[in-house]
PDB file of C-alpha atoms and ligand atoms in Angstrom:
ATOM      1  CA  MET A   1     -15.885  -5.565   1.911  1.00 89.00           C
ATOM      2  CA  MET A   2     -18.442  -6.877  -0.572  1.00 90.00           C
ATOM      3  CA  ASP A   3     -17.469  -7.644  -4.125  1.00 90.00           C
ATOM      4  CA  ARG A   4     -19.455  -5.322  -5.413  1.00 92.00           C
ATOM      5  CA  ASP A   5     -17.412  -2.875  -3.800  1.00 95.00           C
ATOM      6  CA  VAL A   6     -14.248  -4.219  -5.164  1.00 97.00           C
ATOM      7  CA  ASP A   7     -15.318  -4.028  -8.591  1.00 97.00           C
ATOM      8  CA  MET A   8     -16.075  -0.191  -8.159  1.00 97.00           C
ATOM      9  CA  LEU A   9     -13.116   0.484  -6.490  1.00 98.00           C
ATOM     10  CA  ILE A  10     -11.532  -0.988  -9.200  1.00 98.00           C
ATOM     11  CA  GLY A  11     -13.292   0.661 -12.065  1.00 98.00           C
ATOM     12  CA  GLU A  12     -12.295   4.157 -10.236  1.00 98.00           C
ATOM     13  CA  VAL A  13      -8.627   2.678 -10.365  1.00 98.00           C
ATOM     14  CA  GLU A  14      -9.038   2.543 -14.418  1.00 98.00           C
ATOM     15  CA  ARG A  15     -10.144   5.248 -14.814  1.00 98.00           C
ATOM     16  CA  ILE A  16      -7.913   7.215 -12.632  1.00 98.00           C
ATOM     17  CA  ILE A  17      -4.637   5.455 -14.547  1.00 97.00           C
ATOM     18  CA  SER A  18      -5.795   6.047 -17.890  1.00 97.00           C
ATOM     19  CA  ALA A  19      -6.784   9.377 -17.808  1.00 97.00           C
ATOM     20  CA  ASP A  20      -4.895  12.435 -18.123  1.00 95.00           C
ATOM     21  CA  GLY A  21      -2.170  13.983 -16.058  1.00 95.00           C
ATOM     22  CA  GLU A  22       0.979  12.765 -14.222  1.00 97.00           C
ATOM     23  CA  ARG A  23       2.118   9.233 -12.537  1.00 97.00           C
ATOM     24  CA  ASP A  24       2.012  11.149  -8.763  1.00 98.00           C
ATOM     25  CA  GLU A  25      -1.157  12.553  -9.078  1.00 98.00           C
ATOM     26  CA  LYS A  26      -2.634   9.581  -9.978  1.00 98.00           C
ATOM     27  CA  LEU A  27      -1.102   7.492  -7.051  1.00 98.00           C
ATOM     28  CA  LYS A  28      -2.162  10.334  -4.873  1.00 98.00           C
ATOM     29  CA  LYS A  29      -5.875   9.955  -6.334  1.00 98.00           C
ATOM     30  CA  ILE A  30      -5.546   5.858  -5.717  1.00 98.00           C
ATOM     31  CA  CYS A  31      -4.244   7.071  -2.189  1.00 98.00           C
ATOM     32  CA  THR A  32      -7.276   9.075  -1.306  1.00 98.00           C
ATOM     33  CA  LEU A  33      -9.970   6.849  -3.155  1.00 98.00           C
ATOM     34  CA  LEU A  34      -9.027   4.069  -1.021  1.00 98.00           C
ATOM     35  CA  HIS A  35      -8.799   5.981   2.236  1.00 98.00           C
ATOM     36  CA  ASP A  36     -12.014   7.341   1.626  1.00 98.00           C
ATOM     37  CA  ARG A  37     -13.745   4.971   0.462  1.00 97.00           C
ATOM     38  CA  VAL A  38     -12.778   1.786   2.788  1.00 98.00           C
ATOM     39  CA  GLU A  39     -13.486   2.255   6.210  1.00 97.00           C
ATOM     40  CA  HIS A  40     -10.566   0.239   7.612  1.00 98.00           C
ATOM     41  CA  TYR A  41      -8.371   2.025   5.229  1.00 98.00           C
ATOM     42  CA  ASP A  42      -6.394   4.644   7.730  1.00 98.00           C
ATOM     43  CA  TRP A  43      -3.088   5.184   5.971  1.00 98.00           C
ATOM     44  CA  VAL A  44      -2.724   4.377   2.239  1.00 98.00           C
ATOM     45  CA  GLY A  45       0.628   5.005   0.610  1.00 98.00           C
ATOM     46  CA  PHE A  46       2.977   3.809  -1.746  1.00 98.00           C
ATOM     47  CA  TYR A  47       6.781   3.083  -1.405  1.00 98.00           C
ATOM     48  CA  LEU A  48       8.707   2.953  -4.807  1.00 98.00           C
ATOM     49  CA  VAL A  49      12.157   1.377  -4.727  1.00 98.00           C
ATOM     50  CA  ASP A  50      14.724   3.496  -5.195  1.00 98.00           C
ATOM     51  CA  ARG A  51      16.474   4.362  -8.038  1.00 94.00           C
ATOM     52  CA  GLU A  52      19.337   5.925  -6.738  1.00 96.00           C
ATOM     53  CA  GLU A  53      20.398   3.531  -3.926  1.00 97.00           C
ATOM     54  CA  GLU A  54      20.375  -0.102  -3.908  1.00 96.00           C
ATOM     55  CA  ARG A  55      18.032  -2.030  -1.483  1.00 97.00           C
ATOM     56  CA  MET A  56      15.535   0.912  -0.691  1.00 98.00           C
ATOM     57  CA  LEU A  57      12.038   1.992  -0.793  1.00 98.00           C
ATOM     58  CA  VAL A  58      11.156   5.372  -0.706  1.00 98.00           C
ATOM     59  CA  LEU A  59       7.901   6.952   0.517  1.00 98.00           C
ATOM     60  CA  GLY A  60       5.640   8.074  -2.587  1.00 98.00           C
ATOM     61  CA  PRO A  61       2.802   9.751  -2.936  1.00 98.00           C
ATOM     62  CA  PHE A  62       0.480   8.902   0.333  1.00 98.00           C
ATOM     63  CA  ARG A  63      -3.353   9.491   2.229  1.00 98.00           C
ATOM     64  CA  GLY A  64      -3.453   9.633   5.794  1.00 97.00           C
ATOM     65  CA  GLU A  65      -0.515  11.108   8.778  1.00 96.00           C
ATOM     66  CA  GLU A  66       2.448  12.247   8.495  1.00 97.00           C
ATOM     67  CA  THR A  67       5.414   9.366   8.819  1.00 97.00           C
ATOM     68  CA  GLU A  68       9.557   9.654   9.756  1.00 97.00           C
ATOM     69  CA  HIS A  69       9.757   6.369   7.824  1.00 98.00           C
ATOM     70  CA  THR A  70      10.249   7.814   4.297  1.00 98.00           C
ATOM     71  CA  ARG A  71      13.323   5.621   3.104  1.00 98.00           C
ATOM     72  CA  ILE A  72      13.065   1.468   4.383  1.00 98.00           C
ATOM     73  CA  PRO A  73      15.529  -0.509   3.867  1.00 98.00           C
ATOM     74  CA  PHE A  74      15.392  -3.741   2.310  1.00 98.00           C
ATOM     75  CA  GLY A  75      14.630  -6.367   5.245  1.00 98.00           C
ATOM     76  CA  SER A  76      13.235  -3.692   7.874  1.00 98.00           C
ATOM     77  CA  GLY A  77       9.827  -3.435   8.504  1.00 98.00           C
ATOM     78  CA  ILE A  78       7.000  -4.835   7.388  1.00 98.00           C
ATOM     79  CA  CYS A  79       7.900  -2.735   4.337  1.00 98.00           C
ATOM     80  CA  GLY A  80      11.004  -4.045   3.981  1.00 98.00           C
ATOM     81  CA  GLN A  81      10.463  -7.738   4.512  1.00 98.00           C
ATOM     82  CA  ALA A  82       7.881  -6.883   1.720  1.00 98.00           C
ATOM     83  CA  ALA A  83      10.313  -6.074  -0.455  1.00 97.00           C
ATOM     84  CA  GLU A  84      12.709  -8.380   0.378  1.00 96.00           C
ATOM     85  CA  THR A  85      10.673 -11.552  -0.626  1.00 96.00           C
ATOM     86  CA  GLY A  86       8.055  -9.908  -3.363  1.00 96.00           C
ATOM     87  CA  GLU A  87       4.997 -11.143  -1.815  1.00 97.00           C
ATOM     88  CA  LEU A  88       2.345 -10.115   0.073  1.00 98.00           C
ATOM     89  CA  PHE A  89       3.212  -9.550   3.630  1.00 98.00           C
ATOM     90  CA  LEU A  90      -0.596  -9.521   5.547  1.00 98.00           C
ATOM     91  CA  VAL A  91       0.557  -8.623   9.676  1.00 98.00           C
ATOM     92  CA  PRO A  92      -3.154  -8.992  11.397  1.00 98.00           C
ATOM     93  CA  ASP A  93      -1.783  -7.625  14.868  1.00 98.00           C
ATOM     94  CA  VAL A  94       1.329  -5.636  14.754  1.00 98.00           C
ATOM     95  CA  ALA A  95       1.525  -6.376  18.414  1.00 97.00           C
ATOM     96  CA  ASN A  96       2.940  -9.638  17.206  1.00 97.00           C
ATOM     97  CA  GLU A  97       5.214  -8.593  14.633  1.00 97.00           C
ATOM     98  CA  LYS A  98       9.082  -8.008  15.996  1.00 96.00           C
ATOM     99  CA  ASN A  99      10.037  -6.256  12.629  1.00 98.00           C
ATOM    100  CA  TYR A 100       7.554  -3.880  12.307  1.00 98.00           C
ATOM    101  CA  LEU A 101       8.166   0.214  12.348  1.00 97.00           C
ATOM    102  CA  SER A 102       6.005   2.262  13.701  1.00 95.00           C
ATOM    103  CA  CYS A 103       4.202   5.245  12.098  1.00 90.00           C
ATOM    104  CA  SER A 104       1.470   5.737  14.882  1.00 93.00           C
ATOM    105  CA  GLU A 105       0.491   4.253  18.019  1.00 94.00           C
ATOM    106  CA  LYS A 106      -3.188   4.291  16.399  1.00 97.00           C
ATOM    107  CA  VAL A 107      -2.215   1.729  13.879  1.00 98.00           C
ATOM    108  CA  ARG A 108      -2.974  -2.220  14.675  1.00 98.00           C
ATOM    109  CA  SER A 109      -2.836  -3.938  11.813  1.00 98.00           C
ATOM    110  CA  GLU A 110      -1.049  -3.659   8.195  1.00 98.00           C
ATOM    111  CA  ILE A 111      -0.962  -4.992   4.702  1.00 98.00           C
ATOM    112  CA  VAL A 112       1.672  -4.488   1.933  1.00 98.00           C
ATOM    113  CA  VAL A 113       1.415  -5.435  -1.663  1.00 98.00           C
ATOM    114  CA  PRO A 114       4.607  -5.850  -3.497  1.00 98.00           C
ATOM    115  CA  ILE A 115       4.431  -4.003  -7.705  1.00 98.00           C
ATOM    116  CA  VAL A 116       6.041  -6.094  -9.900  1.00 96.00           C
ATOM    117  CA  ARG A 117       6.497  -5.266 -13.547  1.00 94.00           C
ATOM    118  CA  GLY A 118       7.965  -8.182 -15.355  1.00 91.00           C
ATOM    119  CA  SER A 119      10.621 -10.196 -13.041  1.00 89.00           C
ATOM    120  CA  GLU A 120      11.137  -6.665 -11.319  1.00 93.00           C
ATOM    121  CA  MET A 121       9.815  -5.476  -7.871  1.00 94.00           C
ATOM    122  CA  VAL A 122       8.960  -1.764  -8.284  1.00 97.00           C
ATOM    123  CA  GLY A 123       7.189  -0.876  -5.728  1.00 98.00           C
ATOM    124  CA  GLU A 124       4.731  -1.734  -2.689  1.00 98.00           C
ATOM    125  CA  LEU A 125       0.996  -0.383  -1.392  1.00 98.00           C
ATOM    126  CA  ASP A 126       0.910  -0.184   2.110  1.00 98.00           C
ATOM    127  CA  ILE A 127      -2.323   0.209   4.215  1.00 98.00           C
ATOM    128  CA  ASP A 128      -2.324   0.803   7.890  1.00 98.00           C
ATOM    129  CA  SER A 129      -5.663   0.228  10.178  1.00 98.00           C
ATOM    130  CA  HIS A 130      -6.540   0.789  13.561  1.00 98.00           C
ATOM    131  CA  ARG A 131      -8.366  -1.736  13.420  1.00 98.00           C
ATOM    132  CA  ILE A 132      -7.326  -5.767  14.576  1.00 98.00           C
ATOM    133  CA  ASP A 133      -7.374  -8.429  11.771  1.00 98.00           C
ATOM    134  CA  PRO A 134      -9.790  -6.089   9.173  1.00 98.00           C
ATOM    135  CA  PHE A 135      -7.791  -7.603   6.157  1.00 98.00           C
ATOM    136  CA  THR A 136      -9.975 -10.358   4.413  1.00 97.00           C
ATOM    137  CA  GLU A 137      -9.950 -11.914   0.880  1.00 97.00           C
ATOM    138  CA  PRO A 138     -12.120  -9.120  -0.746  1.00 97.00           C
ATOM    139  CA  ASP A 139      -8.819  -6.808   0.409  1.00 98.00           C
ATOM    140  CA  ARG A 140      -6.711  -8.864  -1.342  1.00 98.00           C
ATOM    141  CA  VAL A 141      -8.012  -9.254  -4.485  1.00 97.00           C
ATOM    142  CA  LEU A 142      -8.752  -5.454  -4.409  1.00 98.00           C
ATOM    143  CA  LEU A 143      -4.822  -4.875  -3.179  1.00 98.00           C
ATOM    144  CA  GLU A 144      -3.323  -7.067  -5.655  1.00 98.00           C
ATOM    145  CA  ARG A 145      -5.326  -6.239  -9.152  1.00 98.00           C
ATOM    146  CA  ILE A 146      -5.349  -2.687  -8.028  1.00 98.00           C
ATOM    147  CA  CYS A 147      -1.212  -2.948  -8.176  1.00 98.00           C
ATOM    148  CA  GLN A 148      -1.376  -4.949 -11.472  1.00 97.00           C
ATOM    149  CA  MET A 149      -2.798  -1.769 -12.986  1.00 97.00           C
ATOM    150  CA  VAL A 150      -0.168   0.270 -11.030  1.00 97.00           C
ATOM    151  CA  SER A 151       2.712  -1.565 -12.293  1.00 96.00           C
ATOM    152  CA  ASP A 152       2.212  -0.375 -16.077  1.00 91.00           C
ATOM    153  CA  ILE A 153       2.977   3.252 -14.984  1.00 94.00           C
ATOM    154  CA  LEU A 154       5.494   3.215 -12.238  1.00 92.00           C
TER     155      LEU A 154
HETATM  156  N1  SME B 201       4.845   0.005   9.231  1.00 88.98           N
HETATM  157  C1  SME B 201       6.143  -0.158   8.081  1.00 88.98           C
HETATM  158  C2  SME B 201       6.424   1.275   8.005  1.00 88.98           C
HETATM  159  C3  SME B 201       5.638   2.176   7.039  1.00 88.98           C
HETATM  160  S1  SME B 201       4.485   3.076   7.873  1.00 88.98           S
HETATM  161  O1  SME B 201       3.424   1.992   7.851  1.00 88.98           O
HETATM  162  C4  SME B 201       3.571   3.988   7.407  1.00 88.98           C
HETATM  163  C5  SME B 201       6.497  -1.253   8.274  1.00 88.98           C
HETATM  164  O2  SME B 201       6.722  -1.555   9.380  1.00 88.98           O
HETATM  165  O3  SME B 201       7.381  -1.394   7.422  1.00 88.98           O
END
């Protein structure tokens, strides 16, 4: 991905967030945008920290195949580990990650970026790819910026 693609996508996400509409509609539009425009993003979804049950993630809007992992405890899988540390978690090859929850046989790599508001972890953006090791610096820049922007509406 080129820097200008990153800038263009950030601009489009900005427009989605500042437009009228429900939060979940906006999150869904962001998923669709990323899924459709970035070739190596094969599943894009938000997990939100549950308000009822402690240390639990709940699947929010997503774009891609249905997943059985609609509730993920902190510490479990790549998503749960990122929730525990509050830090970006990049897995270039899921075959090498023991604590991994598989959604589809086709997935080869994954990146999870926490969404933080103040000092509170409120959710995360999860992306699966069917390629091995496709995520580079522009992905990190793009996804971290989107998570900052999204933190305002979660
Ligand atoms: N693979 C994730 C589970 C969520 S799916 O990728 C949609 C994990 O290990 O936490």
